[in-house]
PDB file of C-alpha atoms in Angstrom:
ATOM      1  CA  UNK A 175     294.095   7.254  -9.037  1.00 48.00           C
ATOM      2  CA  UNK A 176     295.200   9.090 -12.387  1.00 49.00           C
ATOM      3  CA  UNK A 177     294.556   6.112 -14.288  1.00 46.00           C
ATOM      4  CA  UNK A 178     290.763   6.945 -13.381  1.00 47.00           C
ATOM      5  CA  UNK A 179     290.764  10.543 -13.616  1.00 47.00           C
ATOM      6  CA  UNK A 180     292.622   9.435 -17.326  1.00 48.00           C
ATOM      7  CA  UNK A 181     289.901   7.255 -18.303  1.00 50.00           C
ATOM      8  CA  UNK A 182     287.284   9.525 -16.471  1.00 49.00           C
ATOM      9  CA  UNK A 183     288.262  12.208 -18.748  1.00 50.00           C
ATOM     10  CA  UNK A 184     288.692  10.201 -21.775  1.00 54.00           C
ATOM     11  CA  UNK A 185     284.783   9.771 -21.839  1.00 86.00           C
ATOM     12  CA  UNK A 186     283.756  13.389 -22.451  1.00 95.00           C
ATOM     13  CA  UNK A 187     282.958  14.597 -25.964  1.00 97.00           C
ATOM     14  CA  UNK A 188     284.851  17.668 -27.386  1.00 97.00           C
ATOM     15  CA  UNK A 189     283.044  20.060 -29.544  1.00 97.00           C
ATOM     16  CA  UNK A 190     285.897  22.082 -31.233  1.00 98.00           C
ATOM     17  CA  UNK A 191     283.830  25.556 -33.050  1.00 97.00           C
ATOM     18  CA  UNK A 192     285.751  27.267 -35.875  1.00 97.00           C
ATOM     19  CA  UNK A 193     286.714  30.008 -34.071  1.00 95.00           C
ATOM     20  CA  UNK A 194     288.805  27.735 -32.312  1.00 95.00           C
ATOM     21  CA  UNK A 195     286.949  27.324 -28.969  1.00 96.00           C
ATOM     22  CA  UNK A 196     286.360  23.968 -27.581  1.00 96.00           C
ATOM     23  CA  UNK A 197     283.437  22.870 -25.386  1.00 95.00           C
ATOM     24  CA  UNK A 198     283.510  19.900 -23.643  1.00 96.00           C
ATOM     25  CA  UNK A 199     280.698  17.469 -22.076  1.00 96.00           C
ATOM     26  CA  UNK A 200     278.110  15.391 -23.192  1.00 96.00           C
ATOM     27  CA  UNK A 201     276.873  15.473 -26.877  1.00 97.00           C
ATOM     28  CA  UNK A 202     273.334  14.222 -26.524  1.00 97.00           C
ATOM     29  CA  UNK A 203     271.878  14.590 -29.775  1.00 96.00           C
ATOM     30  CA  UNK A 204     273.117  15.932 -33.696  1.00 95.00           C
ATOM     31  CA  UNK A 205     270.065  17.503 -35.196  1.00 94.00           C
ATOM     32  CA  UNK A 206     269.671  19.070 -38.711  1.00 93.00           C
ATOM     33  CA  UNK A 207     271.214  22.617 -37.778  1.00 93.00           C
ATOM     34  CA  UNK A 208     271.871  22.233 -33.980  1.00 95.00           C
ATOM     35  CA  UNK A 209     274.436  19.707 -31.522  1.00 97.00           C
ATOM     36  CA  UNK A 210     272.979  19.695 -28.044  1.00 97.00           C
ATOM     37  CA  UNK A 211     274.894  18.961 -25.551  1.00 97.00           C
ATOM     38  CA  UNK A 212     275.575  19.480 -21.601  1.00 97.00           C
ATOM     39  CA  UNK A 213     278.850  20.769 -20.381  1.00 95.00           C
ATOM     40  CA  UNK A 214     281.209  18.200 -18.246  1.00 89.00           C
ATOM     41  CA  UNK A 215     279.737  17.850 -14.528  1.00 89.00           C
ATOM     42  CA  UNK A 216     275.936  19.917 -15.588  1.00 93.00           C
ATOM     43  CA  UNK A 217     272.958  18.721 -16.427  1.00 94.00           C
ATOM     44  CA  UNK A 218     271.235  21.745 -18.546  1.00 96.00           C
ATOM     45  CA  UNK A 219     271.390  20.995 -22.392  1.00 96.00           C
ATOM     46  CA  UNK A 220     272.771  23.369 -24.191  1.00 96.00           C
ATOM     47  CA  UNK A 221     272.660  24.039 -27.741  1.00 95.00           C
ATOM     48  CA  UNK A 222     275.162  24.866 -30.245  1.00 96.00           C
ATOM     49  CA  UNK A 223     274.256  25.790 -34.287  1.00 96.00           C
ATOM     50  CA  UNK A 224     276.050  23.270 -36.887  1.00 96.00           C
ATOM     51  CA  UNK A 225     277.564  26.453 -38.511  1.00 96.00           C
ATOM     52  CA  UNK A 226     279.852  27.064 -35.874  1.00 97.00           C
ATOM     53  CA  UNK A 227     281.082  23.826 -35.168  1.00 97.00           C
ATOM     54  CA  UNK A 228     284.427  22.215 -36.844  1.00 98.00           C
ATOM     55  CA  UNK A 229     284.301  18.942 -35.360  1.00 98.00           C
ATOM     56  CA  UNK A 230     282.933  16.500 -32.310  1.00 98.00           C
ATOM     57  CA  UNK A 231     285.490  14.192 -30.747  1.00 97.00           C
ATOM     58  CA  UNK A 232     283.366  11.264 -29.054  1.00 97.00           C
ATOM     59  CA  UNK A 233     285.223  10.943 -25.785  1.00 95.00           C
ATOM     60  CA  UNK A 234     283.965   7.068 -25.018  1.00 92.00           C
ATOM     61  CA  UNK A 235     284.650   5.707 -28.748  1.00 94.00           C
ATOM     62  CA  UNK A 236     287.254   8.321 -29.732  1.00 94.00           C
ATOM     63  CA  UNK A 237     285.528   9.311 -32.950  1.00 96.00           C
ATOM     64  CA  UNK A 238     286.156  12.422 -34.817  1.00 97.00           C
ATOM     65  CA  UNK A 239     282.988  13.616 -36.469  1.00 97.00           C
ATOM     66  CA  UNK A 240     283.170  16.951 -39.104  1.00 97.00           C
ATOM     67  CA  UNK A 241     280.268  18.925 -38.534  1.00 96.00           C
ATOM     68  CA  UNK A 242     280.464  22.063 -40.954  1.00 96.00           C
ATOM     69  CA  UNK A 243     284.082  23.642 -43.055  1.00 96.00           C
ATOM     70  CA  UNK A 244     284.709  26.741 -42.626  1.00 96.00           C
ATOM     71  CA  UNK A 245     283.315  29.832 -44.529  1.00 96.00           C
ATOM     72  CA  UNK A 246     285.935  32.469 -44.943  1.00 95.00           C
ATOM     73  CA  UNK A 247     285.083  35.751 -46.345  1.00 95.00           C
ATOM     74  CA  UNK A 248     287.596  38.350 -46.768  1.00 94.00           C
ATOM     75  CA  UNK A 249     285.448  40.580 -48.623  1.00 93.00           C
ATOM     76  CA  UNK A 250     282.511  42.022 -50.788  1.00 93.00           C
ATOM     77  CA  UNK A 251     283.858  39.822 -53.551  1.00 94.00           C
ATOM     78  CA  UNK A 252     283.226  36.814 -51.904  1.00 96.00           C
ATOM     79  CA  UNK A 253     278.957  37.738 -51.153  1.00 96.00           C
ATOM     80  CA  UNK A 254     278.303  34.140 -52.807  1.00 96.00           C
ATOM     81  CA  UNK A 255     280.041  32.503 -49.782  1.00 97.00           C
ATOM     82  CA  UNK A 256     277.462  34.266 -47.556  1.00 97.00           C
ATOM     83  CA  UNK A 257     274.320  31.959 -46.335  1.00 96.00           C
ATOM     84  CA  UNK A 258     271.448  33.639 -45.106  1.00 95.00           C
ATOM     85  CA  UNK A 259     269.526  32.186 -41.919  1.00 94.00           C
ATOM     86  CA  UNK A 260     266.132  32.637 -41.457  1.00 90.00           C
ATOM     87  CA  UNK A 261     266.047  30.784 -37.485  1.00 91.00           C
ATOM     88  CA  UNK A 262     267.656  31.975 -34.738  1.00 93.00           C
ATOM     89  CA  UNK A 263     268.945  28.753 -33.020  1.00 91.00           C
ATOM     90  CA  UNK A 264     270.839  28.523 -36.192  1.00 93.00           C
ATOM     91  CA  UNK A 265     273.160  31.273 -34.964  1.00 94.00           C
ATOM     92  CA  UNK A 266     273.823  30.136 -31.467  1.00 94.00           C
ATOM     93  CA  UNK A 267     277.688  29.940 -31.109  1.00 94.00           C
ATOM     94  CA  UNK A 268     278.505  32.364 -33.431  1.00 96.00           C
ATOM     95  CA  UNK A 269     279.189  36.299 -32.707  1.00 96.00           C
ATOM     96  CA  UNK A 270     277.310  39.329 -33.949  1.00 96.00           C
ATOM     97  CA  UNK A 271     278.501  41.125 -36.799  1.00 94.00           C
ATOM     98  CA  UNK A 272     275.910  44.550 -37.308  1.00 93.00           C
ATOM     99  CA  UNK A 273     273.440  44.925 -39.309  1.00 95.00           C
ATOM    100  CA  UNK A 274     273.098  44.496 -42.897  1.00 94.00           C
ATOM    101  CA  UNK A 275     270.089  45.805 -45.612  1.00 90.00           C
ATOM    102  CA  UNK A 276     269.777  44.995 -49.039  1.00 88.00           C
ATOM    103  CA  UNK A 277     267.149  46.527 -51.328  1.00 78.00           C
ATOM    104  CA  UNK A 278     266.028  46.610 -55.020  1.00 73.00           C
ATOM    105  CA  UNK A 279     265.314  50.604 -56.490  1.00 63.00           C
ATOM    106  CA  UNK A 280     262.174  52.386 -55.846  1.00 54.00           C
ATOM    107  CA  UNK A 281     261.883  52.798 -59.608  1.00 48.00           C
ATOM    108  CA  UNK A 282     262.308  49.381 -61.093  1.00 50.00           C
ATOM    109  CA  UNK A 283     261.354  47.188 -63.594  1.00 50.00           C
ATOM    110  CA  UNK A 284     262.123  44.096 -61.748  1.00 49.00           C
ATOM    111  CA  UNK A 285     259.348  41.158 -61.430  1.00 50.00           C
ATOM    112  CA  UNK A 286     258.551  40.329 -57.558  1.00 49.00           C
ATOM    113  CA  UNK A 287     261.187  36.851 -57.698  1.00 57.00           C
ATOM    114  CA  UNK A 288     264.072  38.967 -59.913  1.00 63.00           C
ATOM    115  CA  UNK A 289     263.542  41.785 -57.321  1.00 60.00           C
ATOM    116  CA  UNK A 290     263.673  39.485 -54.346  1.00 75.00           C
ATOM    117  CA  UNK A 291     267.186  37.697 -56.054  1.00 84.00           C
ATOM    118  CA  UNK A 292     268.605  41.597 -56.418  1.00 86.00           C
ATOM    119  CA  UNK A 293     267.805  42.555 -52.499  1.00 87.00           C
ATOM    120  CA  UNK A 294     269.304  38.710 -51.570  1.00 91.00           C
ATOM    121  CA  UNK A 295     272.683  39.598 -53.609  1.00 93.00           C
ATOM    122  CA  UNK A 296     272.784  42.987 -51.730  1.00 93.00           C
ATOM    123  CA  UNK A 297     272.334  41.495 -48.510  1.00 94.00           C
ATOM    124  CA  UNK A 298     274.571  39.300 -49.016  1.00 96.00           C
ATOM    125  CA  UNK A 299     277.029  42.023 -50.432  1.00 95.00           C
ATOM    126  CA  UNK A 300     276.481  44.576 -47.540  1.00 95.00           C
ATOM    127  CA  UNK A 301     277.167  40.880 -45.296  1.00 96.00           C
ATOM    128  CA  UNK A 302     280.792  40.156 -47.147  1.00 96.00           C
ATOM    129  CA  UNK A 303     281.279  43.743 -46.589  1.00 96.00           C
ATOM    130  CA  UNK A 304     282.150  43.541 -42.667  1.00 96.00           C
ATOM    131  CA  UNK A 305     283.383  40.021 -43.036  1.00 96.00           C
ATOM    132  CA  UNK A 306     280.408  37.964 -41.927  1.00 96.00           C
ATOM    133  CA  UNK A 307     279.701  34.646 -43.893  1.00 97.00           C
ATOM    134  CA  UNK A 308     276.072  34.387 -42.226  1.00 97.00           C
ATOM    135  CA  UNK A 309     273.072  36.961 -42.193  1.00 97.00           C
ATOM    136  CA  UNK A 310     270.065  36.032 -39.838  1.00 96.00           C
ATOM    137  CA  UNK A 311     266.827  37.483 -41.764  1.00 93.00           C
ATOM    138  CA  UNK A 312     264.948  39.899 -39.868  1.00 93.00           C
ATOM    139  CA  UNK A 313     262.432  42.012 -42.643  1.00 83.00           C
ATOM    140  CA  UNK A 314     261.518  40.800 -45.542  1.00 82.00           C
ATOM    141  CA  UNK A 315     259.299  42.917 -47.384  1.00 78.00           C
ATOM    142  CA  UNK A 316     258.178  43.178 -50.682  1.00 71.00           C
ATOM    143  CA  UNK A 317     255.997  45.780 -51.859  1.00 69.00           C
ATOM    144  CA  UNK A 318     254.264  45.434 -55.518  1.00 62.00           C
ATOM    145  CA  UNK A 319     251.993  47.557 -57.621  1.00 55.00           C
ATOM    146  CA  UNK A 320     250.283  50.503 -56.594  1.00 50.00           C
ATOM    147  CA  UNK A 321     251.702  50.487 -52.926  1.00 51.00           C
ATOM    148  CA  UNK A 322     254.908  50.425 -54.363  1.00 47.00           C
ATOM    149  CA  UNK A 323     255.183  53.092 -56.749  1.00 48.00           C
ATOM    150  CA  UNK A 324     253.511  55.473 -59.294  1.00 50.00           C
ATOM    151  CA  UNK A 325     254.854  52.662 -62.181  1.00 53.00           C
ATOM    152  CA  UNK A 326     253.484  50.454 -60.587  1.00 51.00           C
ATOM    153  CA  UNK A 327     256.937  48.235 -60.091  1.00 60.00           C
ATOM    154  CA  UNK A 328     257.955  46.481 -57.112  1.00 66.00           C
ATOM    155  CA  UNK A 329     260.656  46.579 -54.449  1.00 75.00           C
ATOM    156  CA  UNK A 330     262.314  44.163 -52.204  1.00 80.00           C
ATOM    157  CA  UNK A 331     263.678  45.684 -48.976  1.00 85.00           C
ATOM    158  CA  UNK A 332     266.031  42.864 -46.475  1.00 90.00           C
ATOM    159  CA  UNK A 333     267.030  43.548 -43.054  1.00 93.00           C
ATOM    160  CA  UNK A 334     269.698  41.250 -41.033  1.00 95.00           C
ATOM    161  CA  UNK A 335     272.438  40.744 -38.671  1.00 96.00           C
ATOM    162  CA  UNK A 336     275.562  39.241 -39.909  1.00 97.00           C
ATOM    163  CA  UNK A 337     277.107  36.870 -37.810  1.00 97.00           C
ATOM    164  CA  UNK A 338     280.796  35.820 -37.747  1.00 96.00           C
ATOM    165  CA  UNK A 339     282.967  32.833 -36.251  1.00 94.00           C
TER     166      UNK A 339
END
């Protein structure tokens, strides 16, 4: 009898996340950004973002497969680490961080795609700030010309969350 509960066991996948947390059932299907999976004796699929995820270990073949590395951020220095999400299944697994804004000068002389960069580098900034490697967009505005101000420049303002491991 434990020689089938062994090999009974042996056929379930492992999903190990980088926080260290391992999930275990079915993996049904590895798309672009998301695993999805059901857990051990379920049948609702589940889904998991790619960011999160370490590794899989295919319980019937015994295969390791590396999904993502690890981002580590230990501080404002390290904004170019930081990836910025723009789809929220992309984020499922990992935990919220708060919320981060970045935004180019109401006076400026920025063009619209330097002034975008600028408010992307401060997100990302404000992101490496509290130790979060990913930022899921929420506002992106830009505002150019007249509506922007009496010069005539344009600003960038970019909400998010950051997310951690």
């Amino acid at each position: 009898m434990s020689l089938t509960t062994s090999l009974i066991y042996a056929q379930v996948d492992v999903i190990t996340k980088h926080s260290g947390e391992t999930v275990k059932g079915k993996v049904l299907r590895v798309d672009e950004y998301t695993v999805v999976f059901v857990y051990d004796g379920e049948d609702a699929e589940n889904s998991i973002g790619k960011y999160a995820i370490e590794k899989i270990v295919y319980g019937k073949s015994g295969r390791t497969e590396a999904v993502t590395e690890k981002i580590v951020v230990n501080g404002e220095a390290d904004w170019e680490k930081v990836i910025i999400l723009e789809e929220k299944s992309y984020i499922a697994g990992l935990k919220k961080g708060g919320e981060v804004r970045g935004k180019t000068g109401l006076i400026n002389f920025q063009t619209g795609n330097t002034g975008d960069k600028k408010a992307d580098k401060k997100l990302k900034m404000a992101a490496a700030a509290i130790g979060c490697p990913f930022v899921l967009m929420i506002s992106d505005k830009t505002t150019v010309g007249a509506s922007s101000n009496a010069l005539g420049g344009s600003q960038a303002i970019k909400t998010g969350i950051g997310y951690k491991y």
